[in-house]
mmCIF file of C-alpha atoms in Angstrom:
data_model
loop_
_atom_site.group_PDB
_atom_site.id
_atom_site.type_symbol
_atom_site.label_atom_id
_atom_site.label_comp_id
_atom_site.label_asym_id
_atom_site.label_seq_id
_atom_site.Cartn_x
_atom_site.Cartn_y
_atom_site.Cartn_z
ATOM 1 C CA MET A 1 0.000 0.000 0.000
ATOM 2 C CA GLY A 2 2.934 2.323 0.537
ATOM 3 C CA VAL A 3 1.465 3.613 3.798
ATOM 4 C CA ALA A 4 3.092 2.601 7.072
ATOM 5 C CA VAL A 5 0.836 0.507 9.315
ATOM 6 C CA ARG A 6 0.161 2.229 12.638
ATOM 7 C CA VAL A 7 0.164 0.492 16.026
ATOM 8 C CA ILE A 8 -2.423 1.915 18.425
ATOM 9 C CA PRO A 9 -2.897 0.986 22.092
ATOM 10 C CA CYS A 10 -6.519 1.372 23.169
ATOM 11 C CA LEU A 11 -7.363 2.533 26.659
ATOM 12 C CA ASP A 12 -10.880 1.778 27.842
ATOM 13 C CA VAL A 13 -11.480 4.434 30.485
ATOM 14 C CA ASP A 14 -14.124 4.071 33.190
ATOM 15 C CA ALA A 15 -14.477 6.891 35.741
ATOM 16 C CA GLY A 16 -10.928 8.039 35.040
ATOM 17 C CA ARG A 17 -9.209 4.619 35.230
ATOM 18 C CA VAL A 18 -8.160 2.217 32.477
ATOM 19 C CA VAL A 19 -10.106 -1.064 32.589
ATOM 20 C CA LYS A 20 -10.034 -4.236 30.517
ATOM 21 C CA GLY A 21 -12.244 -7.303 30.343
ATOM 22 C CA VAL A 22 -13.231 -10.101 27.972
ATOM 23 C CA ASN A 23 -16.132 -9.287 25.660
ATOM 24 C CA PHE A 24 -16.603 -6.103 27.704
ATOM 25 C CA GLU A 25 -17.370 -8.015 30.931
ATOM 26 C CA ASN A 26 -15.457 -8.696 34.164
ATOM 27 C CA LEU A 27 -13.562 -5.422 33.879
ATOM 28 C CA ARG A 28 -10.334 -5.165 35.842
ATOM 29 C CA ASP A 29 -8.241 -2.118 36.611
ATOM 30 C CA ALA A 30 -5.253 -1.591 34.322
ATOM 31 C CA GLY A 31 -3.943 1.738 35.587
ATOM 32 C CA ASP A 32 -3.994 5.500 35.211
ATOM 33 C CA PRO A 33 -4.735 6.598 31.631
ATOM 34 C CA VAL A 34 -2.333 9.543 31.636
ATOM 35 C CA GLU A 35 0.550 7.431 32.983
ATOM 36 C CA LEU A 36 -0.188 4.569 30.580
ATOM 37 C CA GLY A 37 -0.516 7.002 27.683
ATOM 38 C CA ALA A 38 2.899 8.473 28.457
ATOM 39 C CA VAL A 39 4.458 4.988 28.677
ATOM 40 C CA TYR A 40 2.969 4.020 25.303
ATOM 41 C CA GLY A 41 4.024 7.286 23.703
ATOM 42 C CA ALA A 42 7.606 6.668 24.837
ATOM 43 C CA ALA A 43 7.405 3.024 23.670
ATOM 44 C CA GLY A 44 6.673 3.991 20.069
ATOM 45 C CA ALA A 45 2.867 4.019 19.833
ATOM 46 C CA ASP A 46 1.822 5.826 16.645
ATOM 47 C CA GLU A 47 -1.463 6.966 18.170
ATOM 48 C CA LEU A 48 -3.556 6.410 21.286
ATOM 49 C CA THR A 49 -7.266 5.690 21.447
ATOM 50 C CA PHE A 50 -9.313 6.428 24.572
ATOM 51 C CA LEU A 51 -12.771 4.922 24.818
ATOM 52 C CA ASP A 52 -14.967 6.225 27.615
ATOM 53 C CA VAL A 53 -16.749 2.953 28.319
ATOM 54 C CA THR A 54 -19.315 4.353 30.735
ATOM 55 C CA ALA A 55 -19.690 7.646 28.867
ATOM 56 C CA SER A 56 -22.504 8.758 31.134
ATOM 57 C CA SER A 57 -22.994 12.481 31.468
ATOM 58 C CA SER A 58 -21.831 12.292 35.100
ATOM 59 C CA ASP A 59 -18.396 11.055 34.001
ATOM 60 C CA ARG A 60 -18.063 13.486 31.139
ATOM 61 C CA GLU A 61 -15.956 16.036 33.024
ATOM 62 C CA THR A 62 -13.614 13.254 34.134
ATOM 63 C CA THR A 63 -13.076 12.350 30.483
ATOM 64 C CA PHE A 64 -12.282 15.934 29.450
ATOM 65 C CA ASP A 65 -9.817 16.164 32.341
ATOM 66 C CA VAL A 66 -8.102 12.893 31.319
ATOM 67 C CA VAL A 67 -7.874 14.084 27.698
ATOM 68 C CA ARG A 68 -6.412 17.446 28.738
ATOM 69 C CA ARG A 69 -3.800 15.881 31.015
ATOM 70 C CA THR A 70 -2.836 13.266 28.422
ATOM 71 C CA ALA A 71 -2.532 15.808 25.616
ATOM 72 C CA GLU A 72 -0.124 17.830 27.777
ATOM 73 C CA GLN A 73 2.186 14.827 28.266
ATOM 74 C CA VAL A 74 1.833 12.643 25.182
ATOM 75 C CA PHE A 75 2.821 13.804 21.726
ATOM 76 C CA VAL A 76 1.148 11.268 19.461
ATOM 77 C CA PRO A 77 -2.336 11.725 17.966
ATOM 78 C CA LEU A 78 -5.134 11.019 20.410
ATOM 79 C CA THR A 79 -8.547 9.653 19.385
ATOM 80 C CA VAL A 80 -11.348 9.844 21.944
ATOM 81 C CA GLY A 81 -14.679 8.030 21.693
ATOM 82 C CA GLY A 82 -17.609 7.103 23.876
ATOM 83 C CA GLY A 83 -20.845 9.013 24.284
ATOM 84 C CA VAL A 84 -20.197 11.498 21.448
ATOM 85 C CA ARG A 85 -23.649 12.620 20.351
ATOM 86 C CA SER A 86 -23.252 16.000 18.655
ATOM 87 C CA PRO A 87 -20.814 18.314 16.859
ATOM 88 C CA GLU A 88 -20.643 20.253 20.151
ATOM 89 C CA ASP A 89 -19.254 17.155 21.916
ATOM 90 C CA VAL A 90 -16.627 16.909 19.166
ATOM 91 C CA ASP A 91 -15.747 20.581 19.558
ATOM 92 C CA ARG A 92 -15.227 20.206 23.321
ATOM 93 C CA LEU A 93 -13.035 17.114 22.901
ATOM 94 C CA LEU A 94 -10.887 18.800 20.254
ATOM 95 C CA ARG A 95 -10.483 21.840 22.501
ATOM 96 C CA ALA A 96 -9.468 19.529 25.366
ATOM 97 C CA GLY A 97 -6.665 18.144 23.183
ATOM 98 C CA ALA A 98 -8.115 15.247 21.163
ATOM 99 C CA ASP A 99 -6.900 15.011 17.547
ATOM 100 C CA LYS A 100 -9.720 12.739 16.375
ATOM 101 C CA VAL A 101 -13.090 11.749 17.758
ATOM 102 C CA GLY A 102 -14.827 8.390 17.526
ATOM 103 C CA VAL A 103 -18.572 8.090 17.022
ATOM 104 C CA ASN A 104 -20.608 4.929 17.319
ATOM 105 C CA THR A 105 -24.103 4.620 18.829
ATOM 106 C CA ALA A 106 -25.274 8.163 18.056
ATOM 107 C CA ALA A 107 -24.338 7.736 14.380
ATOM 108 C CA ILE A 108 -26.390 4.535 14.168
ATOM 109 C CA ALA A 109 -29.410 6.419 15.512
ATOM 110 C CA ARG A 110 -28.779 9.443 13.268
ATOM 111 C CA PRO A 111 -26.382 8.763 10.365
ATOM 112 C CA GLU A 112 -26.379 12.422 9.293
ATOM 113 C CA LEU A 113 -24.342 13.098 12.457
ATOM 114 C CA ILE A 114 -21.376 11.728 10.460
ATOM 115 C CA SER A 115 -21.782 14.263 7.666
ATOM 116 C CA ASP A 116 -22.511 17.067 10.168
ATOM 117 C CA ILE A 117 -19.203 16.421 11.977
ATOM 118 C CA ALA A 118 -17.208 15.891 8.765
ATOM 119 C CA ARG A 119 -18.495 19.155 7.278
ATOM 120 C CA ARG A 120 -17.712 21.174 10.364
ATOM 121 C CA PHE A 121 -14.328 19.714 11.372
ATOM 122 C CA GLY A 122 -13.087 17.750 8.323
ATOM 123 C CA ASN A 123 -13.123 14.017 7.584
ATOM 124 C CA GLN A 124 -9.693 13.542 9.166
ATOM 125 C CA VAL A 125 -11.174 14.246 12.619
ATOM 126 C CA LEU A 126 -13.888 11.598 12.415
ATOM 127 C CA VAL A 127 -13.438 7.897 13.204
ATOM 128 C CA LEU A 128 -16.537 5.724 12.795
ATOM 129 C CA SER A 129 -16.341 2.934 15.357
ATOM 130 C CA VAL A 130 -18.173 -0.196 14.175
ATOM 131 C CA ASP A 131 -18.743 -2.839 16.867
ATOM 132 C CA ALA A 132 -19.596 -5.859 14.717
ATOM 133 C CA ARG A 133 -20.258 -9.540 15.309
ATOM 134 C CA ARG A 134 -21.315 -12.561 13.319
ATOM 135 C CA CYS A 135 -25.103 -12.761 13.188
ATOM 136 C CA ARG A 136 -26.762 -14.706 15.981
ATOM 137 C CA PRO A 137 -29.513 -17.248 15.176
ATOM 138 C CA GLY A 138 -32.648 -15.356 14.213
ATOM 139 C CA THR A 139 -30.740 -12.395 12.745
ATOM 140 C CA VAL A 140 -29.941 -12.287 9.049
ATOM 141 C CA THR A 141 -27.893 -9.669 7.211
ATOM 142 C CA HIS A 142 -26.532 -9.806 3.678
ATOM 143 C CA SER A 143 -22.910 -10.142 4.862
ATOM 144 C CA GLY A 144 -23.577 -12.351 7.884
ATOM 145 C CA TYR A 145 -22.229 -9.610 10.190
ATOM 146 C CA GLU A 146 -24.312 -7.173 12.211
ATOM 147 C CA VAL A 147 -23.634 -3.920 14.031
ATOM 148 C CA THR A 148 -24.057 -4.004 17.808
ATOM 149 C CA THR A 149 -24.349 -1.358 20.506
ATOM 150 C CA HIS A 150 -23.839 -1.297 24.289
ATOM 151 C CA GLY A 151 -20.477 -3.071 24.210
ATOM 152 C CA GLY A 152 -21.731 -5.818 21.917
ATOM 153 C CA ARG A 153 -24.728 -6.702 24.093
ATOM 154 C CA THR A 154 -27.418 -5.304 21.787
ATOM 155 C CA GLY A 155 -27.843 -6.350 18.165
ATOM 156 C CA THR A 156 -29.195 -3.800 15.689
ATOM 157 C CA GLY A 157 -29.906 -5.997 12.659
ATOM 158 C CA ILE A 158 -27.842 -3.523 10.579
ATOM 159 C CA ASP A 159 -25.394 -5.123 8.138
ATOM 160 C CA ALA A 160 -21.918 -4.272 9.464
ATOM 161 C CA ILE A 161 -20.128 -4.289 6.087
ATOM 162 C CA GLU A 162 -22.819 -2.099 4.528
ATOM 163 C CA TRP A 163 -22.717 0.282 7.510
ATOM 164 C CA ALA A 164 -18.939 0.706 7.244
ATOM 165 C CA ARG A 165 -19.321 1.545 3.540
ATOM 166 C CA ARG A 166 -22.118 4.018 4.217
ATOM 167 C CA GLY A 167 -20.176 5.655 7.036
ATOM 168 C CA ALA A 168 -17.231 6.282 4.718
ATOM 169 C CA GLU A 169 -19.571 7.722 2.079
ATOM 170 C CA LEU A 170 -21.113 10.063 4.669
ATOM 171 C CA GLY A 171 -17.684 11.435 5.591
ATOM 172 C CA ALA A 172 -15.972 9.221 8.170
ATOM 173 C CA GLY A 173 -12.220 9.614 7.706
ATOM 174 C CA GLU A 174 -11.417 6.207 9.209
ATOM 175 C CA ILE A 175 -13.266 3.046 10.181
ATOM 176 C CA LEU A 176 -12.430 1.386 13.502
ATOM 177 C CA LEU A 177 -13.670 -2.164 12.983
ATOM 178 C CA ASN A 178 -14.035 -3.943 16.302
ATOM 179 C CA SER A 179 -14.899 -7.640 16.359
ATOM 180 C CA MET A 180 -17.126 -8.171 19.372
ATOM 181 C CA ASP A 181 -16.744 -11.952 19.027
ATOM 182 C CA ALA A 182 -12.964 -11.676 19.309
ATOM 183 C CA ASP A 183 -12.725 -8.785 21.810
ATOM 184 C CA GLY A 184 -10.440 -9.635 24.720
ATOM 185 C CA THR A 185 -10.113 -13.297 23.664
ATOM 186 C CA THR A 186 -6.509 -12.964 22.313
ATOM 187 C CA ASP A 187 -7.452 -15.548 19.636
ATOM 188 C CA GLY A 188 -6.721 -13.217 16.722
ATOM 189 C CA PHE A 189 -8.529 -10.573 14.677
ATOM 190 C CA ASP A 190 -11.573 -11.488 12.565
ATOM 191 C CA LEU A 191 -9.648 -11.553 9.281
ATOM 192 C CA GLU A 192 -12.629 -12.441 7.138
ATOM 193 C CA MET A 193 -14.595 -9.438 8.378
ATOM 194 C CA LEU A 194 -11.549 -7.200 7.909
ATOM 195 C CA SER A 195 -10.978 -8.212 4.312
ATOM 196 C CA ARG A 196 -14.702 -7.886 3.504
ATOM 197 C CA VAL A 197 -14.757 -4.300 4.804
ATOM 198 C CA ARG A 198 -11.464 -3.563 3.024
ATOM 199 C CA GLU A 199 -13.138 -4.456 -0.288
ATOM 200 C CA GLU A 200 -15.892 -1.911 0.382
ATOM 201 C CA VAL A 201 -14.102 1.128 1.789
ATOM 202 C CA ARG A 202 -11.189 3.258 0.633
ATOM 203 C CA VAL A 203 -10.632 5.150 3.891
ATOM 204 C CA PRO A 204 -8.088 3.865 6.432
ATOM 205 C CA LEU A 205 -9.231 0.791 8.315
ATOM 206 C CA ILE A 206 -8.263 0.094 11.936
ATOM 207 C CA ALA A 207 -8.421 -3.550 13.063
ATOM 208 C CA SER A 208 -9.579 -4.101 16.639
ATOM 209 C CA GLY A 209 -10.530 -7.036 18.822
ATOM 210 C CA GLY A 210 -8.671 -10.263 19.446
ATOM 211 C CA ALA A 211 -4.929 -9.522 19.301
ATOM 212 C CA GLY A 212 -2.893 -12.075 21.253
ATOM 213 C CA THR A 213 0.383 -12.667 19.403
ATOM 214 C CA VAL A 214 2.662 -10.679 17.101
ATOM 215 C CA ASP A 215 1.492 -12.885 14.218
ATOM 216 C CA HIS A 216 -2.073 -11.688 14.707
ATOM 217 C CA PHE A 217 -0.951 -8.118 13.942
ATOM 218 C CA VAL A 218 0.904 -9.272 10.831
ATOM 219 C CA GLN A 219 -2.186 -11.164 9.638
ATOM 220 C CA ALA A 220 -4.414 -8.112 10.156
ATOM 221 C CA ALA A 221 -2.068 -5.901 8.140
ATOM 222 C CA ARG A 222 -2.027 -8.476 5.339
ATOM 223 C CA ALA A 223 -5.839 -8.610 5.413
ATOM 224 C CA GLY A 224 -5.909 -4.892 4.642
ATOM 225 C CA ALA A 225 -5.696 -3.065 7.976
ATOM 226 C CA ASP A 226 -3.977 0.346 7.842
ATOM 227 C CA ALA A 227 -3.692 0.333 11.633
ATOM 228 C CA VAL A 228 -3.822 -2.329 14.330
ATOM 229 C CA LEU A 229 -5.325 -1.602 17.722
ATOM 230 C CA ALA A 230 -5.054 -3.608 20.932
ATOM 231 C CA ALA A 231 -5.569 -3.252 24.655
ATOM 232 C CA SER A 232 -5.041 -6.320 26.858
ATOM 233 C CA VAL A 233 -1.757 -7.508 25.311
ATOM 234 C CA PHE A 234 -0.191 -4.087 25.909
ATOM 235 C CA HIS A 235 -1.755 -3.269 29.296
ATOM 236 C CA PHE A 236 -0.795 -6.614 30.832
ATOM 237 C CA ARG A 237 2.618 -6.562 29.095
ATOM 238 C CA THR A 238 2.112 -9.744 27.068
ATOM 239 C CA LEU A 239 3.595 -7.857 24.126
ATOM 240 C CA THR A 240 5.367 -4.556 23.637
ATOM 241 C CA ILE A 241 4.750 -2.113 20.828
ATOM 242 C CA GLY A 242 8.365 -2.650 19.767
ATOM 243 C CA GLU A 243 7.858 -6.420 19.456
ATOM 244 C CA VAL A 244 4.769 -5.903 17.301
ATOM 245 C CA LYS A 245 6.579 -3.462 15.013
ATOM 246 C CA ASP A 246 9.641 -5.718 14.750
ATOM 247 C CA ALA A 247 7.439 -8.663 13.732
ATOM 248 C CA MET A 248 5.673 -6.590 11.079
ATOM 249 C CA ARG A 249 8.978 -5.299 9.731
ATOM 250 C CA ALA A 250 10.328 -8.842 9.581
ATOM 251 C CA ALA A 251 7.217 -9.820 7.594
ATOM 252 C CA GLY A 252 7.946 -7.069 5.053
ATOM 253 C CA ILE A 253 5.233 -4.712 6.298
ATOM 254 C CA GLU A 254 6.132 -1.030 6.451
ATOM 255 C CA VAL A 255 5.763 0.465 9.939
ATOM 256 C CA ARG A 256 6.649 3.850 11.374
#
């Protein structure tokens, strides 16, 4: 592709702390987001993603504070998602120090939110986060994948591949494709889903959900991912960012 594949640690933030579970359940504490962000920045992360997993209005100020403090200490691009419902939310996050903003549930409810944000701030600011899973019995979509909400607990019946394509058409600058089946399992990314979305969209594609070994990152890049995102393997020091980049380089994949 000629574009270096980015390695992105993801920090799920709940009430100002980083948490991690399996399939979004049994969350355990993984540290202070600002400290972890600084460690990852120093370790060669190309970007950081913060997801406010509770994203309730009561925690909103906590999130802005975390973003501000991280932006002061960490000098890689910062994407923040969770509970973003309006262009005003985007504006506040950008002012707090975010470089990009992720939207998910609110865009499903009102797809024109994507074009509203892209028009006002530019496509490069907007990451459409697609939490997708293989269809459960009783749900049928054309691709066999559906979009979910509420951390993968609620099916929408919306075709995930089609939604990614539509999101890009509406103005999303990147697609963060998160496999809810693989999330936290460390069994590998959903490569089939990745390559299916890659066929449909031209914007950068971030693979998320399931990383457990350096080979998994290599496989995702070969399946068409422009960036690879992971949480557990970095937070619990199973792998380092350097190890992941070395493995990709050794496989002939360009990294930063």
